[in-house]
Amino acid sequence: MRRTTVRRTAVAASAISLALLVTACGSDKPVDAAPEGKGKESAAAEPAAKTLSQAELDKLVLAEGDLKNHKVTMPSKADVAAAKTATADKAECKPLVDAMALRPVGTPAATAPRRISSVPAKPGKDASTEEKVEAGLAGLGNMVLMSDTLGSYDGKGAQEALAGLRTAGEACADGFTMIAGSDKTKVTKVAPGTFTTGDEAVAFTLTSELDGESGTSQLVAVRKGNTLVSFYALSLTGKTELPKEAIDAQLAKLAGAPLNG
């Protein structure tokens, strides 16, 4: 990866909460479209689920030590401030930017965002200075950056938020431009993916252009009852795989299952 690309990627990742390079959609308004595989009738027939409090979300969101070989931190004040400035050139694509920027999708009663980054393997004790430098550069080039946001909703808020993400992904399939301050990132394609878990889920692969190079990132949202989990993942290699390990760990924690067993 070119040095300029690494620099721009790092700037975008930190200034826009890791989440602004490329991703998929959600909506500020309730959306009438029913999720695939479930009609409005079946969704309405589901028993009422508990709306988790802020304190409960803070305990259930991934924390340091929950995910092997990864560092989990809370967004900084600078992250939050930068995320507030992020928008899209197309109104229908704003939900995508919300999910990318650690902002809540829809209107949750409480949210708990976290930043996650992979931790590169350390060189051996006997490694030379040159080998340590090379290992550090390789670790940076292969680093995966993620955002994990939990949202708890009243009523059908979680269902509507997920439906909004799905609708936005379809409306923005041909791309959009993400704007954060003076930085602009062109997303050229939003492609639906296949991911089945929780009560319902949506997934998108986003293709973006930066400094003349093309790269992909992944956006996944999973609903479990009245809680919505949204993940955005970006690899500095330029090609990002679905962060299934992190998603599984988060869903396991929501279900009360032990982690790292």
CSV table of C-alpha atoms in Angstrom, one decimal:
chain,number,residue,atom,x,y,z
A,1,MET,CA,0.0,0.0,0.0
A,2,ARG,CA,1.3,3.4,-0.9
A,3,ARG,CA,2.5,5.7,2.0
A,4,THR,CA,0.0,8.4,1.0
A,5,THR,CA,-2.9,5.9,1.1
A,6,VAL,CA,-1.9,4.7,4.5
A,7,ARG,CA,-1.7,8.3,5.8
A,8,ARG,CA,-5.1,9.3,4.3
A,9,THR,CA,-6.6,6.1,5.6
A,10,ALA,CA,-5.3,6.7,9.1
A,11,VAL,CA,-6.5,10.3,9.1
A,12,ALA,CA,-9.9,9.2,8.0
A,13,ALA,CA,-10.1,6.4,10.5
A,14,SER,CA,-9.2,8.6,13.5
A,15,ALA,CA,-10.9,11.9,12.4
A,16,ILE,CA,-14.1,10.2,11.5
A,17,SER,CA,-14.2,7.5,14.1
A,18,LEU,CA,-12.9,4.7,11.9
A,19,ALA,CA,-16.2,4.7,10.3
A,20,LEU,CA,-16.3,7.2,7.5
A,21,LEU,CA,-14.4,5.6,4.7
A,22,VAL,CA,-17.1,3.4,3.2
A,23,THR,CA,-20.2,1.8,4.6
A,24,ALA,CA,-23.9,1.2,4.4
A,25,CYS,CA,-27.1,2.8,5.4
A,26,GLY,CA,-29.7,3.4,8.2
A,27,SER,CA,-32.4,6.0,8.5
A,28,ASP,CA,-33.4,8.8,10.8
A,29,LYS,CA,-37.1,8.2,10.0
A,30,PRO,CA,-39.2,5.0,10.5
A,31,VAL,CA,-39.3,3.0,7.3
A,32,ASP,CA,-42.4,1.1,6.2
A,33,ALA,CA,-40.5,-1.6,4.3
A,34,ALA,CA,-40.6,-4.9,6.1
A,35,PRO,CA,-37.4,-6.9,6.5
A,36,GLU,CA,-36.7,-9.7,4.0
A,37,GLY,CA,-38.0,-13.0,5.2
A,38,LYS,CA,-40.5,-11.4,7.6
A,39,GLY,CA,-43.7,-9.7,6.7
A,40,LYS,CA,-45.2,-6.8,8.7
A,41,GLU,CA,-47.7,-9.3,10.1
A,42,SER,CA,-45.1,-11.6,11.6
A,43,ALA,CA,-43.0,-8.7,12.8
A,44,ALA,CA,-46.1,-7.2,14.6
A,45,ALA,CA,-46.8,-10.6,16.1
A,46,GLU,CA,-43.4,-10.9,17.8
A,47,PRO,CA,-43.6,-10.6,21.7
A,48,ALA,CA,-42.5,-7.3,23.2
A,49,ALA,CA,-38.8,-7.3,23.9
A,50,LYS,CA,-37.0,-5.5,26.7
A,51,THR,CA,-35.5,-2.1,26.0
A,52,LEU,CA,-32.1,-2.1,27.6
A,53,SER,CA,-30.9,0.8,29.8
A,54,GLN,CA,-27.7,2.7,29.2
A,55,ALA,CA,-26.1,0.9,32.1
A,56,GLU,CA,-27.1,-2.4,30.7
A,57,LEU,CA,-25.7,-1.6,27.2
A,58,ASP,CA,-22.4,-0.4,28.7
A,59,LYS,CA,-22.0,-3.8,30.4
A,60,LEU,CA,-23.0,-5.8,27.2
A,61,VAL,CA,-21.0,-4.0,24.6
A,62,LEU,CA,-17.6,-5.5,23.8
A,63,ALA,CA,-14.8,-4.5,26.2
A,64,GLU,CA,-11.1,-4.9,26.4
A,65,GLY,CA,-10.3,-8.6,26.8
A,66,ASP,CA,-13.5,-9.9,25.2
A,67,LEU,CA,-11.9,-10.2,21.7
A,68,LYS,CA,-8.5,-11.9,21.4
A,69,ASN,CA,-5.7,-10.1,19.6
A,70,HIS,CA,-7.8,-6.9,19.5
A,71,LYS,CA,-7.9,-3.6,21.4
A,72,VAL,CA,-11.3,-2.2,22.4
A,73,THR,CA,-11.7,1.4,23.5
A,74,MET,CA,-14.4,4.1,23.9
A,75,PRO,CA,-14.5,6.8,21.3
A,76,SER,CA,-12.7,9.9,22.3
A,77,LYS,CA,-14.3,13.4,22.4
A,78,ALA,CA,-12.5,14.2,19.2
A,79,ASP,CA,-14.0,11.1,17.5
A,80,VAL,CA,-17.5,12.1,18.6
A,81,ALA,CA,-17.0,15.7,17.5
A,82,ALA,CA,-15.6,14.6,14.1
A,83,ALA,CA,-18.4,12.1,13.6
A,84,LYS,CA,-21.1,14.8,14.1
A,85,THR,CA,-19.8,16.7,11.0
A,86,ALA,CA,-20.0,13.7,8.7
A,87,THR,CA,-22.7,13.7,6.0
A,88,ALA,CA,-23.5,12.5,2.5
A,89,ASP,CA,-24.1,14.3,-0.8
A,90,LYS,CA,-27.3,12.3,-1.2
A,91,ALA,CA,-29.9,12.6,1.6
A,92,GLU,CA,-31.0,9.0,1.1
A,93,CYS,CA,-27.4,7.8,1.9
A,94,LYS,CA,-27.2,9.6,5.3
A,95,PRO,CA,-28.1,6.4,7.2
A,96,LEU,CA,-25.0,4.8,5.8
A,97,VAL,CA,-22.9,7.6,7.1
A,98,ASP,CA,-24.6,7.3,10.5
A,99,ALA,CA,-23.6,3.7,10.8
A,100,MET,CA,-20.1,4.4,9.6
A,101,ALA,CA,-19.6,7.3,12.0
A,102,LEU,CA,-20.5,5.5,15.3
A,103,ARG,CA,-23.7,7.5,15.2
A,104,PRO,CA,-27.0,5.7,16.2
A,105,VAL,CA,-29.2,4.4,13.4
A,106,GLY,CA,-32.8,5.6,13.8
A,107,THR,CA,-33.8,6.9,17.3
A,108,PRO,CA,-32.5,4.6,20.1
A,109,ALA,CA,-33.3,5.1,23.7
A,110,ALA,CA,-29.6,4.4,24.6
A,111,THR,CA,-26.4,3.7,22.6
A,112,ALA,CA,-22.9,2.3,23.4
A,113,PRO,CA,-20.3,2.8,20.7
A,114,ARG,CA,-16.8,1.2,20.8
A,115,ARG,CA,-13.7,1.3,18.6
A,116,ILE,CA,-11.8,-1.9,17.9
A,117,SER,CA,-8.4,-2.4,16.3
A,118,SER,CA,-6.4,-5.6,15.6
A,119,VAL,CA,-3.2,-6.0,17.5
A,120,PRO,CA,-0.2,-7.1,15.4
A,121,ALA,CA,1.9,-10.0,16.5
A,122,LYS,CA,5.1,-9.0,18.3
A,123,PRO,CA,8.5,-10.0,16.8
A,124,GLY,CA,10.6,-12.5,18.7
A,125,LYS,CA,12.9,-11.5,21.5
A,126,ASP,CA,16.0,-12.0,19.4
A,127,ALA,CA,14.7,-10.0,16.5
A,128,SER,CA,17.0,-7.3,15.1
A,129,THR,CA,16.1,-3.6,15.1
A,130,GLU,CA,15.4,-3.9,11.3
A,131,GLU,CA,13.2,-6.9,11.8
A,132,LYS,CA,11.3,-5.1,14.5
A,133,VAL,CA,10.7,-2.1,12.2
A,134,GLU,CA,9.6,-4.4,9.4
A,135,ALA,CA,7.2,-6.2,11.7
A,136,GLY,CA,5.8,-2.9,12.9
A,137,LEU,CA,5.2,-1.7,9.3
A,138,ALA,CA,3.7,-5.0,8.3
A,139,GLY,CA,1.4,-4.9,11.3
A,140,LEU,CA,0.2,-1.4,10.4
A,141,GLY,CA,-0.4,-2.4,6.8
A,142,ASN,CA,-2.5,-5.4,7.9
A,143,MET,CA,-4.4,-3.6,10.7
A,144,VAL,CA,-8.1,-4.0,10.8
A,145,LEU,CA,-10.1,-1.1,12.3
A,146,MET,CA,-13.7,-1.6,13.4
A,147,SER,CA,-16.6,0.2,15.1
A,148,ASP,CA,-19.1,-1.6,17.3
A,149,THR,CA,-22.3,0.2,18.2
A,150,LEU,CA,-25.1,-1.1,20.3
A,151,GLY,CA,-28.5,0.6,20.3
A,152,SER,CA,-31.5,-0.1,22.4
A,153,TYR,CA,-34.9,0.9,21.1
A,154,ASP,CA,-38.5,1.4,22.3
A,155,GLY,CA,-41.4,-0.3,20.4
A,156,LYS,CA,-40.5,-1.2,16.9
A,157,GLY,CA,-37.6,1.2,16.7
A,158,ALA,CA,-34.9,-1.5,16.2
A,159,GLN,CA,-37.0,-3.1,13.4
A,160,GLU,CA,-37.5,0.2,11.7
A,161,ALA,CA,-33.8,1.2,12.0
A,162,LEU,CA,-32.7,-2.1,10.4
A,163,ALA,CA,-35.3,-1.7,7.6
A,164,GLY,CA,-34.0,1.8,7.1
A,165,LEU,CA,-30.5,0.5,6.6
A,166,ARG,CA,-31.7,-2.0,4.1
A,167,THR,CA,-33.6,0.7,2.2
A,168,ALA,CA,-30.6,3.0,2.2
A,169,GLY,CA,-28.3,0.3,0.9
A,170,GLU,CA,-30.6,-0.3,-2.0
A,171,ALA,CA,-31.1,3.4,-2.8
A,172,CYS,CA,-27.3,4.1,-2.7
A,173,ALA,CA,-26.2,1.0,-4.6
A,174,ASP,CA,-24.5,3.2,-7.2
A,175,GLY,CA,-22.5,5.1,-4.6
A,176,PHE,CA,-22.3,8.5,-2.9
A,177,THR,CA,-19.8,10.9,-1.5
A,178,MET,CA,-19.1,11.1,2.2
A,179,ILE,CA,-18.2,14.5,3.5
A,180,ALA,CA,-16.5,15.2,6.9
A,181,GLY,CA,-15.1,18.6,7.3
A,182,SER,CA,-12.8,19.2,4.3
A,183,ASP,CA,-12.4,15.5,3.6
A,184,LYS,CA,-14.4,13.8,0.9
A,185,THR,CA,-14.5,10.1,0.2
A,186,LYS,CA,-16.2,8.7,-2.9
A,187,VAL,CA,-18.0,5.5,-2.3
A,188,THR,CA,-18.5,4.0,-5.8
A,189,LYS,CA,-20.6,0.9,-4.9
A,190,VAL,CA,-22.8,-0.4,-2.1
A,191,ALA,CA,-23.3,-4.2,-2.6
A,192,PRO,CA,-25.6,-6.3,-0.5
A,193,GLY,CA,-24.1,-9.3,1.3
A,194,THR,CA,-25.4,-12.4,2.9
A,195,PHE,CA,-25.3,-12.7,6.7
A,196,THR,CA,-27.8,-14.6,8.7
A,197,THR,CA,-27.9,-14.3,12.5
A,198,GLY,CA,-29.9,-12.9,15.3
A,199,ASP,CA,-33.6,-12.1,14.6
A,200,GLU,CA,-32.6,-10.5,11.3
A,201,ALA,CA,-29.6,-8.9,9.8
A,202,VAL,CA,-28.3,-6.9,6.8
A,203,ALA,CA,-24.8,-6.7,5.4
A,204,PHE,CA,-23.1,-4.5,2.8
A,205,THR,CA,-19.7,-4.4,1.1
A,206,LEU,CA,-18.7,-0.9,0.2
A,207,THR,CA,-16.2,0.0,-2.5
A,208,SER,CA,-14.5,3.4,-2.3
A,209,GLU,CA,-11.8,5.4,-4.1
A,210,LEU,CA,-9.0,7.1,-2.2
A,211,ASP,CA,-5.9,8.7,-3.9
A,212,GLY,CA,-6.7,6.8,-7.1
A,213,GLU,CA,-6.9,3.4,-5.4
A,214,SER,CA,-9.9,1.3,-4.8
A,215,GLY,CA,-10.7,-0.5,-1.5
A,216,THR,CA,-13.6,-2.2,0.3
A,217,SER,CA,-15.1,-2.1,3.8
A,218,GLN,CA,-17.8,-4.1,5.5
A,219,LEU,CA,-21.0,-2.9,7.2
A,220,VAL,CA,-23.2,-5.3,9.2
A,221,ALA,CA,-26.2,-4.7,11.4
A,222,VAL,CA,-27.9,-7.4,13.4
A,223,ARG,CA,-31.1,-7.1,15.4
A,224,LYS,CA,-31.7,-9.1,18.6
A,225,GLY,CA,-35.0,-8.2,20.1
A,226,ASN,CA,-35.0,-4.4,20.8
A,227,THR,CA,-31.2,-4.2,20.5
A,228,LEU,CA,-29.4,-3.4,17.2
A,229,VAL,CA,-25.7,-4.2,16.8
A,230,SER,CA,-23.9,-2.4,14.0
A,231,PHE,CA,-20.4,-3.2,12.9
A,232,TYR,CA,-18.2,-1.3,10.4
A,233,ALA,CA,-14.8,-2.8,9.4
A,234,LEU,CA,-11.9,-1.4,7.4
A,235,SER,CA,-8.6,-3.1,6.6
A,236,LEU,CA,-5.6,-1.1,5.8
A,237,THR,CA,-4.7,-3.7,3.1
A,238,GLY,CA,-7.6,-2.2,1.1
A,239,LYS,CA,-9.6,-5.4,1.1
A,240,THR,CA,-11.8,-6.0,4.1
A,241,GLU,CA,-13.3,-9.4,5.2
A,242,LEU,CA,-16.5,-9.7,7.1
A,243,PRO,CA,-15.6,-9.3,10.9
A,244,LYS,CA,-17.5,-12.5,11.8
A,245,GLU,CA,-15.3,-13.2,14.9
A,246,ALA,CA,-16.1,-9.8,16.4
A,247,ILE,CA,-19.8,-10.0,15.5
A,248,ASP,CA,-20.1,-13.5,17.1
A,249,ALA,CA,-18.3,-12.3,20.2
A,250,GLN,CA,-20.7,-9.4,20.6
A,251,LEU,CA,-23.8,-11.5,20.0
A,252,ALA,CA,-22.5,-14.1,22.5
A,253,LYS,CA,-22.1,-11.4,25.1
A,254,LEU,CA,-25.6,-10.1,24.4
A,255,ALA,CA,-26.9,-13.6,24.9
A,256,GLY,CA,-25.0,-13.9,28.2
A,257,ALA,CA,-22.7,-16.7,26.8
A,258,PRO,CA,-19.1,-16.8,28.1
A,259,LEU,CA,-16.5,-15.3,25.8
A,260,ASN,CA,-13.0,-16.7,25.0
A,261,GLY,CA,-14.2,-20.1,26.2
